[in-house]
XYZ file of C-alpha atoms in Angstrom:
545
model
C 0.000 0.000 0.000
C 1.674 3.403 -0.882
C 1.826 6.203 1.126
C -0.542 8.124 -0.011
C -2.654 5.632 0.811
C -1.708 5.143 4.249
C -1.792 8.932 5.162
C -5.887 8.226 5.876
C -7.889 5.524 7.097
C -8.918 3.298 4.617
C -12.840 3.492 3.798
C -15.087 1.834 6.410
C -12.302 -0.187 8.096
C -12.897 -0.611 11.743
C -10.438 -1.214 14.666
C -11.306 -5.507 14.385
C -10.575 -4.895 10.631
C -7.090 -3.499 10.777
C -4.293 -5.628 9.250
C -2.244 -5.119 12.059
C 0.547 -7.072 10.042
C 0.851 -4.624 7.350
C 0.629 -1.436 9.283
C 3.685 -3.003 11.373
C 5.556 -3.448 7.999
C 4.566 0.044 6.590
C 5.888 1.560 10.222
C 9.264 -0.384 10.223
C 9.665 0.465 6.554
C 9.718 4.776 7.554
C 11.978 4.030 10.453
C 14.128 1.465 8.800
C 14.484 4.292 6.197
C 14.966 7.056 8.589
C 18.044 4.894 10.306
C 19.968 4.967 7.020
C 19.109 8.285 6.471
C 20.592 9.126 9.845
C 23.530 7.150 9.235
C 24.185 9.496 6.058
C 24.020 12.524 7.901
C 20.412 13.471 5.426
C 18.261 15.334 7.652
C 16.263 16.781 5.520
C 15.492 13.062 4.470
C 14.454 12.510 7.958
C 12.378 15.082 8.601
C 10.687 14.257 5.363
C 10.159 10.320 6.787
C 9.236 11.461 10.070
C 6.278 13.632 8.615
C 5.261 11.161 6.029
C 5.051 8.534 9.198
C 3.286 11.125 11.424
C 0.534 11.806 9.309
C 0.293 7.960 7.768
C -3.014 5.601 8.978
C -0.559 3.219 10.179
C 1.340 5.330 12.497
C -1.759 6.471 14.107
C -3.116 3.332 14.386
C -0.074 1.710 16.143
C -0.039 4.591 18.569
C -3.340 4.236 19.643
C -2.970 0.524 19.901
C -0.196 1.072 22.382
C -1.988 3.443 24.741
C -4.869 1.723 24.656
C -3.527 -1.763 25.806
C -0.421 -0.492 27.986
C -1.032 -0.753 31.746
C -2.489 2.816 31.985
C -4.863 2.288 29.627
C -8.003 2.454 32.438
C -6.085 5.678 34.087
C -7.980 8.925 32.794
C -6.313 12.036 32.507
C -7.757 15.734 33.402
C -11.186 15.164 31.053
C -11.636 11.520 33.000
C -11.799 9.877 29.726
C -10.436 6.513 28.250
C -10.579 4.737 24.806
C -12.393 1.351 25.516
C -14.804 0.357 22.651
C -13.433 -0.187 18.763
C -15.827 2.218 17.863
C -13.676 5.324 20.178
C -10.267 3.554 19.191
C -11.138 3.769 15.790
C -12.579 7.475 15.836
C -9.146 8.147 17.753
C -7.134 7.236 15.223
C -9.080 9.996 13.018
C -8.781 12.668 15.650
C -4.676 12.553 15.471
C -4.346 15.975 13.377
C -1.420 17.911 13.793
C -3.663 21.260 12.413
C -5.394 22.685 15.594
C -3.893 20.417 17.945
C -4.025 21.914 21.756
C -2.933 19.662 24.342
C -4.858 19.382 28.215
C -2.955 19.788 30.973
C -1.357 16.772 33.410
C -3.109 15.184 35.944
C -0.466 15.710 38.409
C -0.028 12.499 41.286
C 2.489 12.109 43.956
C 4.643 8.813 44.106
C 6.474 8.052 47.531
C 10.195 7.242 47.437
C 12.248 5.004 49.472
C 13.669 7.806 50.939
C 10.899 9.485 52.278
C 10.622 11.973 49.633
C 7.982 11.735 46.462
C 8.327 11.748 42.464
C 5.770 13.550 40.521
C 4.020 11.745 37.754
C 2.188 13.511 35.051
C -0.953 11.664 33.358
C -1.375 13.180 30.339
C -5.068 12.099 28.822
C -5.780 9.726 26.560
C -5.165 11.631 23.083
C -2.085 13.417 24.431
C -0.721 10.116 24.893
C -1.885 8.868 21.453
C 0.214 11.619 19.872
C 3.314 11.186 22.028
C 2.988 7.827 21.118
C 2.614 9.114 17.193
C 5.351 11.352 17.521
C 7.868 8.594 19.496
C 7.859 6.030 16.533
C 9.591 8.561 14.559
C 11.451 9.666 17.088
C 13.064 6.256 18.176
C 14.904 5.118 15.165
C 16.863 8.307 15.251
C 17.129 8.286 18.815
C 18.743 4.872 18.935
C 21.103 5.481 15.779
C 22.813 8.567 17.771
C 22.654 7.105 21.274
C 25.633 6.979 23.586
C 26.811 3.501 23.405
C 27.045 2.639 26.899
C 23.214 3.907 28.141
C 20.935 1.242 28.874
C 18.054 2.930 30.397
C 14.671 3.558 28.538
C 15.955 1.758 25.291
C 14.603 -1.391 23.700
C 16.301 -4.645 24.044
C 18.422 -3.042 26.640
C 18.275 -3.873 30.625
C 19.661 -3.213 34.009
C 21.418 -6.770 33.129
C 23.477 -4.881 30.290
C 24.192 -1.852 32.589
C 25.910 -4.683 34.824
C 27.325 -6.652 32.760
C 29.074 -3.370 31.286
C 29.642 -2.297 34.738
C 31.790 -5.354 34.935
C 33.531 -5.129 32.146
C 34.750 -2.143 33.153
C 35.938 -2.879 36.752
C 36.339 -6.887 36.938
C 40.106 -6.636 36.053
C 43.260 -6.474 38.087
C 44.912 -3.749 35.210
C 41.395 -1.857 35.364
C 39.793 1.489 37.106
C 40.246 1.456 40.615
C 38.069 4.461 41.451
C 34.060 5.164 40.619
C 32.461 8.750 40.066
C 28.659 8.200 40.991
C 27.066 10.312 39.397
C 23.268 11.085 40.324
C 21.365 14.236 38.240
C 19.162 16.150 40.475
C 15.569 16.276 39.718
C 16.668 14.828 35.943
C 13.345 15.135 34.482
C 11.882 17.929 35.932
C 14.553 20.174 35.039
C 15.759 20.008 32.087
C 15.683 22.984 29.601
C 13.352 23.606 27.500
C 15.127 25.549 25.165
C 17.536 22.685 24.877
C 15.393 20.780 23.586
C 13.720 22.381 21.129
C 17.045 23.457 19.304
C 18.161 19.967 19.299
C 15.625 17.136 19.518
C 15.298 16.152 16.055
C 11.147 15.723 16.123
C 8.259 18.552 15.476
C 9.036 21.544 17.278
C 5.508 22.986 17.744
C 4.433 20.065 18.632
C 7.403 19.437 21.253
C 6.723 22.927 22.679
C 2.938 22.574 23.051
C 3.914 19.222 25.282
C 6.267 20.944 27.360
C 4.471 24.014 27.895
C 1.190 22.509 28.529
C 1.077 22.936 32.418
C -0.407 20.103 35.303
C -3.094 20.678 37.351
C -2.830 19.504 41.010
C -5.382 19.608 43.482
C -8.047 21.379 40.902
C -5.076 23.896 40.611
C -3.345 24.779 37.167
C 0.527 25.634 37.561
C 2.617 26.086 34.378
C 5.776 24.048 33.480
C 9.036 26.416 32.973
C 11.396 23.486 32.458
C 11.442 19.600 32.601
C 10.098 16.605 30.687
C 6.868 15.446 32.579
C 7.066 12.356 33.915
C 4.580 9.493 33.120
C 4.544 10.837 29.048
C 5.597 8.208 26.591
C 8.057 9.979 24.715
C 9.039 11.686 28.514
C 12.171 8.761 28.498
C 13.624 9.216 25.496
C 13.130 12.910 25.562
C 15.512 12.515 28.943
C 17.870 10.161 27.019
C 18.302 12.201 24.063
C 19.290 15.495 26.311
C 22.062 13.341 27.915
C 23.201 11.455 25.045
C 26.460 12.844 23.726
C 28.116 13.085 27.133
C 30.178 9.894 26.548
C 31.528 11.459 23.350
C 32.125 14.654 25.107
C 34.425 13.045 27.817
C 36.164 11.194 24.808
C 36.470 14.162 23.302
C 37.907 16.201 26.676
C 39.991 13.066 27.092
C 41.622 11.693 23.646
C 44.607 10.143 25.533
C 42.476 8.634 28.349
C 42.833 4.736 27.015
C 46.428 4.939 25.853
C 47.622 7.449 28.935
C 46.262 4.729 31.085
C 43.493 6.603 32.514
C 41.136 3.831 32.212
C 37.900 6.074 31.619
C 34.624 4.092 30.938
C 31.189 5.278 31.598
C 27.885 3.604 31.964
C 24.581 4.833 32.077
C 21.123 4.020 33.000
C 18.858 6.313 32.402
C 19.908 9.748 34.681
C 21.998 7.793 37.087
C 25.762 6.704 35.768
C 29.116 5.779 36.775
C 32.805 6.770 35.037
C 35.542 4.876 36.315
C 39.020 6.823 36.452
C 42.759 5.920 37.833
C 42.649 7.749 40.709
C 40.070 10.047 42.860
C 42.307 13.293 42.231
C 41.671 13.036 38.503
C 38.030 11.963 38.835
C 37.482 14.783 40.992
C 39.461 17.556 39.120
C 39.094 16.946 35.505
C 36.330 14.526 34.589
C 33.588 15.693 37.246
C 33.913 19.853 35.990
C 33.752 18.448 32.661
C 30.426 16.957 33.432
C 29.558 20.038 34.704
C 29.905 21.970 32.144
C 27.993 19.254 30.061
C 24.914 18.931 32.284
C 24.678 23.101 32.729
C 24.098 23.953 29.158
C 21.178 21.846 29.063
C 19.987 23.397 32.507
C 21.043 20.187 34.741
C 23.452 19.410 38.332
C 24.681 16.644 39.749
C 23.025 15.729 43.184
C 25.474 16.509 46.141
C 23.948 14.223 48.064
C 24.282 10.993 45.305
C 27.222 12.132 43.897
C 30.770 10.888 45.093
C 34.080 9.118 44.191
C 34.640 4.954 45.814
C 37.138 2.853 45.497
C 36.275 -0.487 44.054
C 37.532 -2.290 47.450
C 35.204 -0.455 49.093
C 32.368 -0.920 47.034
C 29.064 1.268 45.635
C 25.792 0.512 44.695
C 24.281 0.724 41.208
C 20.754 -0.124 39.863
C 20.415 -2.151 43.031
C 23.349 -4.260 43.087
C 26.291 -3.751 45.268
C 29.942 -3.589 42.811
C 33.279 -4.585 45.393
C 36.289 -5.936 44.791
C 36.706 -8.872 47.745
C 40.941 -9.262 47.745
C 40.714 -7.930 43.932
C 38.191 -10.316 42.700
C 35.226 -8.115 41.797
C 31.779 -9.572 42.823
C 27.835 -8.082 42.224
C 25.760 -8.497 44.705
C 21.716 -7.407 45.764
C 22.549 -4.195 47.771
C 21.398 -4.377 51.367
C 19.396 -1.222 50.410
C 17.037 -3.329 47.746
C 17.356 -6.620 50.220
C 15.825 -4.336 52.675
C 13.450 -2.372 50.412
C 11.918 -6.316 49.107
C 11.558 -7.957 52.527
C 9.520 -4.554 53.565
C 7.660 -4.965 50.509
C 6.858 -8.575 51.054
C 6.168 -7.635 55.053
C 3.531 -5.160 53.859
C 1.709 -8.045 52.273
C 1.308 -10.624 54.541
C 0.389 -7.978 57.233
C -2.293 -6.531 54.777
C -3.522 -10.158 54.405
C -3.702 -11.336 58.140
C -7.071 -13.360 57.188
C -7.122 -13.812 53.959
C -6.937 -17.577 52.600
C -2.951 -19.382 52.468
C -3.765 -19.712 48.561
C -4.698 -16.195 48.223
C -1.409 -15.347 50.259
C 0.801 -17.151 47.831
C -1.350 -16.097 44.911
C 0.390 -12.376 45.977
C 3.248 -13.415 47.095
C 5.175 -15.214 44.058
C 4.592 -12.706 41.710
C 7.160 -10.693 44.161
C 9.580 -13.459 44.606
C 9.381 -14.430 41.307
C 10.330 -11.207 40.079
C 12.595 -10.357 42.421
C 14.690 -13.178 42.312
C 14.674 -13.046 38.474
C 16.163 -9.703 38.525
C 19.170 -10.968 40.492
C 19.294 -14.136 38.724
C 22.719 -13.432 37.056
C 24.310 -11.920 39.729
C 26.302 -13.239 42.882
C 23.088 -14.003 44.531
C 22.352 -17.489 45.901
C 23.404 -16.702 49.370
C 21.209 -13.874 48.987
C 18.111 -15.428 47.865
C 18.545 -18.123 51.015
C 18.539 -15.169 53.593
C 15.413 -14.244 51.882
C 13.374 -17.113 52.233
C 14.951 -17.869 55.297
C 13.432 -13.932 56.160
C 10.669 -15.053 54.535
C 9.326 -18.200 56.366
C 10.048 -16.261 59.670
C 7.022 -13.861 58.467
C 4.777 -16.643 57.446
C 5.097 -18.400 60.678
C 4.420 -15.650 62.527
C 1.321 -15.035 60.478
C 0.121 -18.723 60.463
C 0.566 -18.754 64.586
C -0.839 -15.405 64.968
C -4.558 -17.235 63.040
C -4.639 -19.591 65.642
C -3.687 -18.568 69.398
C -5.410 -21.676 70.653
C -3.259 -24.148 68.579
C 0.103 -25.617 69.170
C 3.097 -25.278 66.609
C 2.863 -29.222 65.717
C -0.848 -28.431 64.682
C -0.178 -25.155 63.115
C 2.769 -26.228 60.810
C 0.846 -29.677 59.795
C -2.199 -27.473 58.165
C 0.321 -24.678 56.447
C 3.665 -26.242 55.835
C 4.107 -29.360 54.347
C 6.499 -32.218 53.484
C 7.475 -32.313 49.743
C 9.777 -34.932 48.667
C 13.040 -34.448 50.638
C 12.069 -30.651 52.035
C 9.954 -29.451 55.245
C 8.094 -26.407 55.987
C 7.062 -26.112 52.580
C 4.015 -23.260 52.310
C 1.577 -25.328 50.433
C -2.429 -24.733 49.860
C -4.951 -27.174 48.272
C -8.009 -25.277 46.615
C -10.861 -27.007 44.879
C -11.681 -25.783 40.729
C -14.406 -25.101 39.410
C -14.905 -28.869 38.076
C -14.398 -30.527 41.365
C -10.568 -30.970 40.575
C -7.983 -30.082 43.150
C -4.583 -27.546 42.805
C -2.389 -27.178 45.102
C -0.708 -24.011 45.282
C 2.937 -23.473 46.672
C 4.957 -20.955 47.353
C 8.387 -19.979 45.365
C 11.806 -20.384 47.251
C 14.046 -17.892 45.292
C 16.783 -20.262 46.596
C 15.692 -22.596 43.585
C 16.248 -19.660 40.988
C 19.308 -20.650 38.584
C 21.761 -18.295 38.716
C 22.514 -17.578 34.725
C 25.188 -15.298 33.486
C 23.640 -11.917 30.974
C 25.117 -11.917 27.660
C 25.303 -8.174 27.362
C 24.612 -6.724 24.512
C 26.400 -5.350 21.622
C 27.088 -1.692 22.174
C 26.079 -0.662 18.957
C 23.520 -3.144 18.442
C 20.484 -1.492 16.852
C 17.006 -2.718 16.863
C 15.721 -0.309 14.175
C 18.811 -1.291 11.622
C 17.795 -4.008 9.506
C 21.388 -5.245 9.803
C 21.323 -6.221 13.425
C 18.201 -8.281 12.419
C 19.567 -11.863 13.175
C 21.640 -10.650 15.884
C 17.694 -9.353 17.730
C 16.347 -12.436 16.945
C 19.246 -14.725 17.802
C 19.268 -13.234 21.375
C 15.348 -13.569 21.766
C 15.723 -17.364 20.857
C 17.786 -17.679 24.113
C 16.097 -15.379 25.836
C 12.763 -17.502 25.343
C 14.993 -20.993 25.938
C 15.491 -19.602 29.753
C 11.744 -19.616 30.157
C 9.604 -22.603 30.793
C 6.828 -20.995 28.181
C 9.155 -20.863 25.873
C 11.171 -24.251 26.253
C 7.650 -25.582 25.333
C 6.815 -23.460 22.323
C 10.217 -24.058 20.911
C 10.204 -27.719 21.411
C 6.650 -27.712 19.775
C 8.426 -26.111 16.807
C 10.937 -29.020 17.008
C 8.671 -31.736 16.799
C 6.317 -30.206 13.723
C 10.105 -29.941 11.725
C 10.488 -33.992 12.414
C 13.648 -33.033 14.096
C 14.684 -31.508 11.046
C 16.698 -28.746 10.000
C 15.143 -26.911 7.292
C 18.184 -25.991 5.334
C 19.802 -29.340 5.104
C 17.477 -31.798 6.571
C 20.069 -32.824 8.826
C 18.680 -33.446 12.920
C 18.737 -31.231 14.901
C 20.180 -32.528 18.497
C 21.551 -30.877 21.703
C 25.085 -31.735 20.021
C 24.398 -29.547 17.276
C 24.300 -25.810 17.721
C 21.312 -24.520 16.424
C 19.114 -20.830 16.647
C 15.729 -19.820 16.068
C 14.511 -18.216 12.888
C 11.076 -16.020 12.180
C 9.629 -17.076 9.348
C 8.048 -13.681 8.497
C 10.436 -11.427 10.017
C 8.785 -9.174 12.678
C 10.508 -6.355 11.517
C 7.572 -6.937 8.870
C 4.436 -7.976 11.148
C 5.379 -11.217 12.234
C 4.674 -12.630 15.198
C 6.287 -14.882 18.278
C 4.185 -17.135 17.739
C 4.792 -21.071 17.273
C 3.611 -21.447 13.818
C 5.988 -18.365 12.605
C 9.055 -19.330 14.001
C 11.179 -22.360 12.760
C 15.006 -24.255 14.105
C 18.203 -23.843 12.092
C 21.387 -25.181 12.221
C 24.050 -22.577 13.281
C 25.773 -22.926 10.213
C 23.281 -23.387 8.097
C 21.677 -19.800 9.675
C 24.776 -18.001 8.698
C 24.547 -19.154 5.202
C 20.895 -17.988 4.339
């Protein structure tokens, strides 16, 4: 379908009628275009693509798509109003006009912080979103082509994991960095300039300055916005990223000699809070921290004297969570006491909010928590960890299961809640009936019995909007769906309908021979995860197709 054609919906499709498949492929066409035109340094070109994509049917229909099955698609903004029939997704779609476009104001909400103090989130309402939404998928592509190498927050197919696993890179050797500049930017969001960014985010300006300059109302109160990206706005992260990109290549740039003189400079990123590692604290502190300075001023930013400061690696710091020390110069990650802390609290809060409710309910709540938790840590130094936890854990449980029943002894108490399961006690375990008269019994997760994996970080300039990196995306997702039990399944389904077969050379395919996961229609081009789309190659043969 040409553009032209896309720019407007066509006649009497409805939101169940959409070919979801080709508006994916027309969208990753513009952006795929806009990378390469990036790459060339033609940004005329990209403004061109950007507006073609802005104003296409497909564009508009992905972005309403996306805010109206995200998780905040029930939370209204200032006009209390949500998209939830096909008939108001599909007049939404038609209401996305650039021409007399006036955004609302926030709903402005308070979110509490470990530390005592609170965030505030901005809900823009529902059309708002729509358009940020418009506006970020041709934003994106040209976001991620120019992006510093080493930030991991706010990206796709990037994660805390790849933070640490640069992190470690970066520190794990004897010949490398001894000292860390933490690095913490105060109030990052809500502060940065706006004239900053409209003289260099490469996306509409008038659009851009209606967003930033559209205000929040808080307690029935309108207040106007002088500076800042709001956030709870889609394109609020990358905004944020795209106003600190370039400081990596600024430090290079301060600091030409810093590999060679043996300086031993490497920064990492995640989102507004990063590390730089240096040779000593004296160089740290007077050359690389004013340069940062002067970096984070022009765009209306500080560093946070109470975050910031310079550690040595023997006596550790904590990053994203984790705690980074070297333990007789053998560098180890651990779960920070700080996030320990902040999960047993969480997990405390819980049981005490559910002093009567039903030991299946409990756990229903509960391993969603552990589950996650545990996951996040999984390729970290972490077992010892997780066994304090459920050790923590059980302690709670008990208490709650004694405090039901005052009258009872312990023998009788841990015979109806904990249980004997093949060679383990004190397991928390719950039969419920079904609905059909079956029985499930429900237990809870010991994060003790999560596998501790190592990340395969990824490549630094690995980009998911370059057709190029293509295989590389889809190589890592085959793995990444391997380590889960959903996918194990799926895959092995694909296994069995291919015989055992390799496609390429009909050869088996066995745990002896390496092999990777192939979509059949790519999804750069509307395909899908699913089973039926996805088929097993050799290594080898892969490489050759």
């Amino acid at each position: 379908m040409s553009v032209a054609t896309q720019a407007r919906a066509p006649s009497g499709v409805t939101w169940d009628g959409i070919n979801w498949a080709k508006v994916q492929r027309h969208v990753r066409r513009l952006q795929t275009r806009m990378v390469k035109a990036t790459q060339a340094g033609r940004h005329n070109k990209v403004k061109a693509l950007q507006w073609l994509l802005t104003h296409s049917f497909s564009g508009k229909a992905l972005a309403v798509k996306r805010v109206t099955e995200n998780q905040g698609r029930n939370t209204p903004g200032v006009d209390k109003v949500t998209w939830k029939t096909p008939g108001a997704k599909t007049n939404a779609i038609a209401s996305l006009k650039r021409r007399g476009y006036s955004p609302l104001p926030l709903r402005r909400v308070l979110i509490p912080k470990k530390n005592g103090k609170t965030r505030p989130l901005g809900i823009p309402v529902m059309k708002c979103r729509a358009m940020q939404a418009l506006h970020l998928l041709a934003l994106e592509p040209i976001a991620e082509t120019t992006a510093d190498l080493n930030s991991y927050g706010f990206r796709p197919e990037r994660s805390t994991a790849d933070a640490g696993g640069q992190c470690f890179s970066s520190l794990a050797k004897k010949a490398n960095a001894q000292w860390v500049l933490e690095a913490d930017i105060q109030g990052c969001f809500d502060k940065i300039s706006h004239d900053w960014m409209l003289a260099h985010v490469p996306t509409d300006k008038a659009v851009l300055k209606k967003w930033l300059k559209a205000g929040f109302v808080y307690q029935n109160e309108l207040f106007p916005t002088e500076a800042g990206a709001p956030q709870g706005g889609i394109i609020s992260p990358v905004l944020a990223n795209m106003t600190l990109d370039g400081l990596e290549a600024r430090l290079a740039e301060k600091f030409p000699q810093a590999r060679r003189a043996g300086l031993k400079m490497h920064m990492v990123r995640y989102a507004d809070d990063f590390i730089i590692t240096g040779f000593s604290k004296e160089w740290l502190e007077s050359e690389v921290m004013p340069a940062v300075v002067e970096f984070l001023a022009e765009r209306g930013l500080v560093l946070s004297p109470e975050k910031t400061k310079i550690t040595h690696i023997t006596d550790g710091f904590d990053f994203l969570g984790w705690n980074l020390r070297k333990y007789n110069g053998k560098l180890l990650i651990k779960p920070s006491k700080a996030n320990v802390k902040a999960h047993l609290d969480k997990i405390r809060e819980v049981i005490k909010a559910n002093k009567t409710a039903k030991q299946a309910n409990l756990i229903r709540l509960l391993n969603p928590i552990l589950r996650g938790w545990a996951n996040y840590h999984s390729h970290v130094v972490a077992k010892e960890t997780f066994a304090r936890v459920d050790a923590k854990v059980w302690s709670m449980l008990w208490r709650w299961a004694v405090r039901r029943h005052p009258n009872k002894g312990a023998r009788w108490v841990k015979e109806k809640y904990f249980k004997t399961r093949g060679t383990r006690n004190w397991v928390f375990t719950a039969t419920e009936k079904q609905e059909d008269g079956t029985e499930r019994e429900l237990t809870l997760l010991k994060e003790s019995d999560t596998p501790i994996q190592r990340h395969v970080k990824i490549k630094a300039n690995a980009n998911p909007h370059d057709p190029k990196w293509e295989q590389y995306f889809e190589s890592r997702w085959g793995k990444k769906t391997l380590n889960s039990s959903r996918g194990r399944v799926k895959l092995y389904r694909v296994w069995l309908r291919q015989d055992r077969l390799c496609p390429t050379c009909q050869e088996p395919i066995t745990k002896g021979t390496p092999w990777d996961v192939r979509h059949i229609v790519k999804r750069t081009e509307g395909g899908s995860d699913s089973a039926s789309n996805l088929e097993l190659h050799h290594l080898d043969c892969r490489r050759t197709r």
